[in-house]
Tab-separated table of C-alpha atoms in Angstrom:
chain	number	residue	atom	x	y	z
A	770	UNK	CA	-97.242	202.000	-21.013
A	771	UNK	CA	-93.689	201.996	-19.644
A	772	UNK	CA	-91.243	199.111	-19.961
A	773	UNK	CA	-91.774	197.779	-16.441
A	774	UNK	CA	-95.553	197.577	-16.849
A	775	UNK	CA	-95.115	195.810	-20.196
A	776	UNK	CA	-92.705	193.276	-18.638
A	777	UNK	CA	-95.130	192.735	-15.753
A	778	UNK	CA	-97.973	191.883	-18.170
A	779	UNK	CA	-95.863	189.990	-20.709
A	780	UNK	CA	-94.165	187.593	-18.300
A	781	UNK	CA	-97.442	186.773	-16.563
A	782	UNK	CA	-98.936	185.431	-19.780
A	783	UNK	CA	-99.028	181.643	-20.336
A	784	UNK	CA	-95.923	180.469	-22.197
A	785	UNK	CA	-97.747	179.475	-25.449
A	786	UNK	CA	-99.544	182.854	-25.587
A	787	UNK	CA	-96.331	184.736	-24.859
A	788	UNK	CA	-94.458	182.827	-27.557
A	789	UNK	CA	-97.233	183.287	-30.130
A	790	UNK	CA	-97.281	187.033	-29.460
A	791	UNK	CA	-93.505	187.174	-29.939
A	792	UNK	CA	-93.809	185.304	-33.259
A	793	UNK	CA	-96.427	187.758	-34.574
A	794	UNK	CA	-94.277	190.751	-33.616
A	795	UNK	CA	-91.142	189.217	-35.182
A	796	UNK	CA	-92.925	188.238	-38.404
A	797	UNK	CA	-94.448	191.694	-38.685
A	798	UNK	CA	-91.017	193.303	-38.336
A	799	UNK	CA	-89.520	191.037	-41.000
A	800	UNK	CA	-92.518	191.642	-43.280
A	801	UNK	CA	-92.234	195.395	-42.847
A	802	UNK	CA	-88.473	195.334	-43.452
A	803	UNK	CA	-88.656	193.265	-46.655
A	804	UNK	CA	-91.447	195.537	-47.928
A	805	UNK	CA	-89.239	198.601	-47.399
A	806	UNK	CA	-86.138	196.944	-48.916
A	807	UNK	CA	-87.862	195.454	-51.987
A	808	UNK	CA	-91.146	197.302	-52.568
A	809	UNK	CA	-91.421	196.010	-56.144
A	810	UNK	CA	-91.306	192.345	-55.074
A	811	UNK	CA	-93.431	192.933	-51.933
A	812	UNK	CA	-96.016	195.616	-52.849
A	813	UNK	CA	-97.684	195.684	-49.401
A	814	UNK	CA	-96.774	195.054	-45.789
A	815	UNK	CA	-99.213	192.133	-45.734
A	816	UNK	CA	-97.328	190.515	-48.632
A	817	UNK	CA	-94.140	190.861	-46.638
A	818	UNK	CA	-95.711	189.389	-43.511
A	819	UNK	CA	-97.141	186.514	-45.571
A	820	UNK	CA	-93.680	185.787	-47.006
A	821	UNK	CA	-92.162	185.955	-43.497
A	822	UNK	CA	-94.571	183.368	-42.100
A	823	UNK	CA	-94.246	181.014	-45.086
A	824	UNK	CA	-90.452	181.268	-45.073
A	825	UNK	CA	-90.176	180.967	-41.287
A	826	UNK	CA	-92.329	177.844	-41.376
A	827	UNK	CA	-90.001	176.434	-44.104
A	828	UNK	CA	-92.945	175.919	-46.436
A	829	UNK	CA	-91.656	178.196	-49.202
A	830	UNK	CA	-94.430	178.543	-51.813
A	831	UNK	CA	-92.182	180.712	-54.005
A	832	UNK	CA	-94.902	183.270	-54.766
A	833	UNK	CA	-92.742	186.012	-53.218
A	834	UNK	CA	-88.947	185.875	-53.543
A	835	UNK	CA	-86.348	188.505	-52.551
A	836	UNK	CA	-84.000	189.349	-55.439
A	837	UNK	CA	-81.505	191.764	-53.906
A	838	UNK	CA	-78.566	190.871	-51.687
A	839	UNK	CA	-80.103	192.835	-48.822
A	840	UNK	CA	-83.413	191.035	-49.247
A	841	UNK	CA	-81.743	187.630	-49.268
A	842	UNK	CA	-79.770	188.493	-46.127
A	843	UNK	CA	-83.077	189.351	-44.469
A	844	UNK	CA	-84.380	185.947	-45.583
A	845	UNK	CA	-81.344	184.227	-44.024
A	846	UNK	CA	-81.902	186.063	-40.729
A	847	UNK	CA	-85.566	185.106	-40.867
A	848	UNK	CA	-84.731	181.408	-41.250
A	849	UNK	CA	-82.216	181.575	-38.402
A	850	UNK	CA	-84.660	183.272	-35.999
A	851	UNK	CA	-88.274	182.970	-37.089
A	852	UNK	CA	-88.062	179.344	-38.202
A	853	UNK	CA	-86.674	178.299	-34.854
A	854	UNK	CA	-89.358	180.258	-33.005
A	855	UNK	CA	-92.159	178.628	-34.990
A	856	UNK	CA	-90.771	175.148	-34.303
A	857	UNK	CA	-90.318	176.016	-30.651
A	858	UNK	CA	-93.907	177.292	-30.488
A	859	UNK	CA	-95.293	174.016	-31.858
A	860	UNK	CA	-93.255	171.918	-29.418
A	861	UNK	CA	-94.193	174.220	-26.527
A	862	UNK	CA	-97.872	173.950	-27.425
A	863	UNK	CA	-97.640	170.150	-27.542
A	864	UNK	CA	-95.779	170.066	-24.224
A	865	UNK	CA	-98.379	172.363	-22.632
A	866	UNK	CA	-101.180	170.074	-23.784
A	867	UNK	CA	-99.461	167.038	-22.278
A	868	UNK	CA	-98.695	168.922	-19.042
A	869	UNK	CA	-102.304	170.062	-18.775
A	870	UNK	CA	-103.535	166.492	-19.169
A	871	UNK	CA	-101.069	165.328	-16.506
A	872	UNK	CA	-102.228	168.066	-14.151
A	873	UNK	CA	-105.832	167.012	-14.740
A	874	UNK	CA	-104.946	163.438	-13.819
A	875	UNK	CA	-103.088	164.633	-10.723
A	876	UNK	CA	-106.016	166.770	-9.544
A	877	UNK	CA	-104.254	170.143	-9.839
A	878	UNK	CA	-106.618	171.888	-12.269
A	879	UNK	CA	-109.537	173.925	-10.913
A	880	UNK	CA	-113.042	173.285	-12.226
A	881	UNK	CA	-114.784	176.278	-13.821
A	882	UNK	CA	-118.198	174.827	-14.722
A	883	UNK	CA	-121.562	175.303	-13.036
A	884	UNK	CA	-124.452	173.111	-11.902
A	885	UNK	CA	-122.115	170.181	-11.365
A	886	UNK	CA	-122.281	167.329	-8.859
A	887	UNK	CA	-119.472	167.099	-6.319
A	888	UNK	CA	-118.483	163.645	-5.074
A	889	UNK	CA	-116.247	163.559	-2.001
A	890	UNK	CA	-114.307	160.325	-1.529
A	891	UNK	CA	-113.220	157.857	-4.222
A	892	UNK	CA	-114.183	154.218	-3.761
A	893	UNK	CA	-116.058	151.516	-5.616
A	894	UNK	CA	-119.407	153.070	-4.643
A	895	UNK	CA	-118.616	156.515	-5.998
A	896	UNK	CA	-116.919	155.013	-9.069
A	897	UNK	CA	-120.099	153.149	-9.966
A	898	UNK	CA	-122.154	156.242	-9.149
A	899	UNK	CA	-120.068	158.321	-11.577
A	900	UNK	CA	-120.642	155.695	-14.274
A	901	UNK	CA	-124.390	155.701	-13.584
A	902	UNK	CA	-124.564	159.479	-13.835
A	903	UNK	CA	-122.636	159.362	-17.101
A	904	UNK	CA	-124.987	156.689	-18.473
A	905	UNK	CA	-128.113	158.644	-17.511
A	906	UNK	CA	-126.908	162.084	-18.636
A	907	UNK	CA	-123.603	162.518	-20.470
A	908	UNK	CA	-123.911	166.310	-20.130
A	909	UNK	CA	-123.894	166.223	-16.321
A	910	UNK	CA	-120.492	167.349	-15.026
A	911	UNK	CA	-119.097	165.494	-12.004
A	912	UNK	CA	-116.254	166.748	-9.809
A	913	UNK	CA	-114.428	164.350	-7.482
A	914	UNK	CA	-112.541	165.507	-4.369
A	915	UNK	CA	-110.225	162.989	-2.746
A	916	UNK	CA	-107.013	163.255	-0.719
A	917	UNK	CA	-105.944	159.595	-0.877
A	918	UNK	CA	-105.570	159.465	-4.670
A	919	UNK	CA	-102.366	160.719	-6.233
A	920	UNK	CA	-103.592	160.278	-9.777
A	921	UNK	CA	-106.831	159.521	-11.597
A	922	UNK	CA	-106.472	159.158	-15.389
A	923	UNK	CA	-108.726	161.836	-16.880
A	924	UNK	CA	-109.542	159.815	-19.995
A	925	UNK	CA	-110.604	156.696	-18.084
A	926	UNK	CA	-113.202	158.146	-15.696
A	927	UNK	CA	-116.013	160.638	-16.389
A	928	UNK	CA	-115.031	162.982	-13.521
A	929	UNK	CA	-112.950	166.102	-12.967
A	930	UNK	CA	-110.514	165.147	-10.199
A	931	UNK	CA	-109.441	167.577	-7.459
A	932	UNK	CA	-106.705	166.313	-5.132
A	933	UNK	CA	-106.949	167.601	-1.577
A	934	UNK	CA	-108.723	167.661	1.777
A	935	UNK	CA	-112.464	168.371	1.304
A	936	UNK	CA	-112.621	170.141	4.680
A	937	UNK	CA	-110.304	172.902	3.386
A	938	UNK	CA	-111.819	175.975	1.729
A	939	UNK	CA	-109.070	176.208	-0.898
A	940	UNK	CA	-109.853	172.708	-2.162
A	941	UNK	CA	-113.595	173.407	-2.244
A	942	UNK	CA	-112.963	176.593	-4.205
A	943	UNK	CA	-110.996	174.522	-6.726
A	944	UNK	CA	-114.129	172.404	-7.130
A	945	UNK	CA	-116.164	175.608	-7.618
A	946	UNK	CA	-118.462	174.603	-4.765
A	947	UNK	CA	-120.287	177.956	-4.968
A	948	UNK	CA	-122.134	176.871	-8.120
A	949	UNK	CA	-122.500	173.134	-7.403
A	950	UNK	CA	-125.841	171.449	-7.994
A	951	UNK	CA	-125.479	168.791	-5.263
A	952	UNK	CA	-122.833	167.236	-3.014
A	953	UNK	CA	-122.378	163.626	-1.933
A	954	UNK	CA	-119.925	162.838	0.864
A	955	UNK	CA	-119.008	159.155	0.881
A	956	UNK	CA	-117.576	157.517	4.004
A	957	UNK	CA	-114.012	156.221	3.946
A	958	UNK	CA	-114.383	152.530	4.814
A	959	UNK	CA	-110.618	151.977	4.916
A	960	UNK	CA	-110.267	153.693	8.305
A	961	UNK	CA	-111.972	153.441	11.697
A	962	UNK	CA	-115.722	154.044	11.349
A	963	UNK	CA	-115.872	156.790	13.981
A	964	UNK	CA	-112.924	158.606	12.411
A	965	UNK	CA	-114.519	158.229	8.977
A	966	UNK	CA	-117.741	159.801	10.283
A	967	UNK	CA	-115.828	162.685	11.869
A	968	UNK	CA	-114.152	163.373	8.524
A	969	UNK	CA	-117.569	163.307	6.863
A	970	UNK	CA	-118.990	165.784	9.389
A	971	UNK	CA	-116.017	168.128	8.929
A	972	UNK	CA	-116.435	168.005	5.158
A	973	UNK	CA	-120.164	168.774	5.506
A	974	UNK	CA	-119.400	171.798	7.720
A	975	UNK	CA	-116.882	173.113	5.174
A	976	UNK	CA	-119.275	172.633	2.241
A	977	UNK	CA	-122.173	174.300	4.047
A	978	UNK	CA	-119.932	177.189	5.052
A	979	UNK	CA	-119.105	177.844	1.395
A	980	UNK	CA	-122.560	177.234	-0.050
A	981	UNK	CA	-125.673	177.732	2.065
A	982	UNK	CA	-128.082	176.342	-0.514
A	983	UNK	CA	-126.477	173.267	-2.079
A	984	UNK	CA	-128.110	169.925	-1.087
A	985	UNK	CA	-125.623	167.841	0.921
A	986	UNK	CA	-125.968	164.065	1.073
A	987	UNK	CA	-123.746	162.298	3.593
A	988	UNK	CA	-122.950	158.660	4.276
A	989	UNK	CA	-122.648	157.903	7.996
A	990	UNK	CA	-121.426	154.588	9.382
A	991	UNK	CA	-122.221	154.951	13.098
A	992	UNK	CA	-125.632	155.852	14.506
A	993	UNK	CA	-124.122	158.207	17.105
A	994	UNK	CA	-122.892	160.583	14.370
A	995	UNK	CA	-126.183	160.943	12.492
A	996	UNK	CA	-127.285	163.964	14.545
A	997	UNK	CA	-123.878	165.577	14.150
A	998	UNK	CA	-124.131	165.225	10.382
A	999	UNK	CA	-127.518	166.937	10.457
A	1000	UNK	CA	-126.143	169.722	12.668
A	1001	UNK	CA	-123.264	170.120	10.209
A	1002	UNK	CA	-125.752	170.959	7.460
A	1003	UNK	CA	-126.452	167.630	5.785
A	1004	UNK	CA	-129.858	167.512	4.112
A	1005	UNK	CA	-129.832	163.733	3.777
A	1006	UNK	CA	-127.999	161.242	5.989
A	1007	UNK	CA	-127.517	157.799	4.490
A	1008	UNK	CA	-126.867	155.218	7.165
A	1009	UNK	CA	-125.308	152.592	4.921
A	1010	UNK	CA	-124.733	150.069	7.720
A	1011	UNK	CA	-128.436	150.128	8.652
A	1012	UNK	CA	-129.423	149.644	5.033
A	1013	UNK	CA	-127.049	146.734	4.496
A	1014	UNK	CA	-128.018	145.082	7.799
A	1015	UNK	CA	-131.687	145.212	6.826
A	1016	UNK	CA	-130.878	143.832	3.404
A	1017	UNK	CA	-128.805	141.026	4.942
A	1018	UNK	CA	-131.742	140.161	7.194
A	1019	UNK	CA	-134.061	139.898	4.192
A	1020	UNK	CA	-131.570	137.702	2.389
A	1021	UNK	CA	-131.294	135.357	5.386
A	1022	UNK	CA	-134.994	135.005	6.151
A	1023	UNK	CA	-136.790	135.633	2.868
A	1024	UNK	CA	-139.432	133.310	1.550
A	1025	UNK	CA	-138.595	130.698	-1.032
A	1026	UNK	CA	-138.157	131.903	-4.611
A	1027	UNK	CA	-137.783	135.510	-3.377
A	1028	UNK	CA	-134.696	137.544	-4.277
A	1029	UNK	CA	-134.662	140.683	-2.100
A	1030	UNK	CA	-131.300	142.067	-3.224
A	1031	UNK	CA	-131.980	141.700	-6.954
A	1032	UNK	CA	-135.467	143.139	-6.460
A	1033	UNK	CA	-134.258	146.242	-4.623
A	1034	UNK	CA	-131.391	146.809	-7.060
A	1035	UNK	CA	-133.623	146.491	-10.108
A	1036	UNK	CA	-136.261	148.711	-8.533
A	1037	UNK	CA	-133.804	151.521	-7.791
A	1038	UNK	CA	-132.250	151.268	-11.265
A	1039	UNK	CA	-135.577	151.443	-13.078
A	1040	UNK	CA	-137.738	153.597	-10.817
A	1041	UNK	CA	-137.395	156.591	-8.514
A	1042	UNK	CA	-139.225	157.467	-5.306
A	1043	UNK	CA	-141.179	160.722	-5.282
A	1044	UNK	CA	-142.616	162.435	-2.193
A	1045	UNK	CA	-145.339	164.895	-3.150
A	1046	UNK	CA	-148.212	166.609	-1.337
A	1047	UNK	CA	-151.526	164.828	-1.741
A	1048	UNK	CA	-153.258	166.248	-4.846
A	1049	UNK	CA	-156.397	168.241	-4.010
A	1050	UNK	CA	-158.781	165.876	-5.850
A	1051	UNK	CA	-157.708	163.046	-3.493
A	1052	UNK	CA	-158.583	164.836	-0.247
A	1053	UNK	CA	-160.751	162.542	1.897
A	1054	UNK	CA	-160.373	159.700	-0.613
A	1055	UNK	CA	-159.362	156.157	0.352
A	1056	UNK	CA	-155.922	154.726	-0.275
A	1057	UNK	CA	-157.388	152.374	-2.892
A	1058	UNK	CA	-158.938	155.277	-4.795
A	1059	UNK	CA	-155.605	157.113	-4.688
A	1060	UNK	CA	-153.824	154.055	-6.118
A	1061	UNK	CA	-156.114	154.084	-9.148
A	1062	UNK	CA	-155.615	157.842	-9.563
A	1063	UNK	CA	-151.845	157.526	-9.784
A	1064	UNK	CA	-151.964	154.401	-11.971
A	1065	UNK	CA	-153.640	156.482	-14.673
A	1066	UNK	CA	-150.445	158.571	-14.795
A	1067	UNK	CA	-148.163	155.529	-14.891
A	1068	UNK	CA	-147.171	155.949	-11.228
A	1069	UNK	CA	-147.491	153.515	-8.342
A	1070	UNK	CA	-148.632	154.716	-4.913
A	1071	UNK	CA	-146.933	152.681	-2.155
A	1072	UNK	CA	-147.701	154.682	0.975
A	1073	UNK	CA	-147.864	158.060	2.647
A	1074	UNK	CA	-146.336	160.090	5.476
A	1075	UNK	CA	-148.549	161.693	8.141
A	1076	UNK	CA	-147.226	163.694	11.103
A	1077	UNK	CA	-143.785	162.141	10.699
A	1078	UNK	CA	-145.120	158.561	10.675
A	1079	UNK	CA	-144.671	156.391	7.614
A	1080	UNK	CA	-147.488	154.187	6.296
A	1081	UNK	CA	-146.249	151.716	3.667
A	1082	UNK	CA	-148.849	149.598	1.875
A	1083	UNK	CA	-151.614	150.497	4.383
A	1084	UNK	CA	-155.189	149.187	4.382
A	1085	UNK	CA	-157.152	150.033	1.254
A	1086	UNK	CA	-159.846	151.838	3.228
A	1087	UNK	CA	-157.537	154.268	5.039
A	1088	UNK	CA	-158.614	157.860	4.374
A	1089	UNK	CA	-156.110	160.405	3.099
A	1090	UNK	CA	-156.181	164.132	3.861
A	1091	UNK	CA	-154.527	167.167	2.339
A	1092	UNK	CA	-151.797	167.268	4.993
A	1093	UNK	CA	-150.403	163.907	3.894
A	1094	UNK	CA	-147.287	163.423	1.784
A	1095	UNK	CA	-147.723	160.529	-0.617
A	1096	UNK	CA	-144.919	158.190	-1.672
A	1097	UNK	CA	-145.007	157.110	-5.295
A	1098	UNK	CA	-142.806	155.136	-7.680
A	1099	UNK	CA	-142.228	156.600	-11.132
A	1100	UNK	CA	-139.846	156.117	-14.031
A	1101	UNK	CA	-136.681	158.175	-14.131
């Protein structure tokens, strides 16, 4: 290896690694030198290296001590050079740790994990979602992509923050989108709804272009952009305005003593919806018989889907067939 190749490799190393390597080389040279100068006091090279590290760190156990003038001069040179390098290494390591934490908070550090969930857009909805994910499974990694945030304290939120435009490939590569488990694109409610939906569609196109298989869930604010989101590759389109309008209607016109919002919120927190093909034993059975079948497994049948039409809480005597998809409620 010639000098230029060595310099090329050495100066591309991270500063703490480069400094640590320099310390090992320097301590080895001092240990070798003191062994050659005073072989009786330092019987082996390792003894010399041990003395060099202990002296350079200003610990000074006194188990090995140079007795000759030449040996003591070597010790003085060691204190003037090696001691300073060790102190500088410790301060550099501490500074690197602080810088790394700052870069994490500023969204500059790439994510290297796998099977993570990518959240695009930081708002109160995604903040609560990140907390819910952390409560349900502390091992689930969450990566947040947002261009409006300049800083997100890494210790305060259970997410890995990436600062940038989610429609750019470079930003998605930072989030390691190739190995993501799922993606949620949240609408930016601080800007015009149509513009927010266009940004969502662009982000969906970019994600799908980088990962053909990852499930993409998008929040769309205007009905006219739902089809565009589907064309962009979204697997699920959440029309949040429709949902909230329906919920508002229930709140305005519900029956006495009924609490629609609390009911829906509690239901979604405690239970999950499952869509599964009708089990073979239930072919040609009635809806009532199917309810009893699922109750035995601790699940609640609430309806079924047939030829794209939804039947929620249908008549008990309706007959099910093996082409139906049943809708059940089950615990998380």
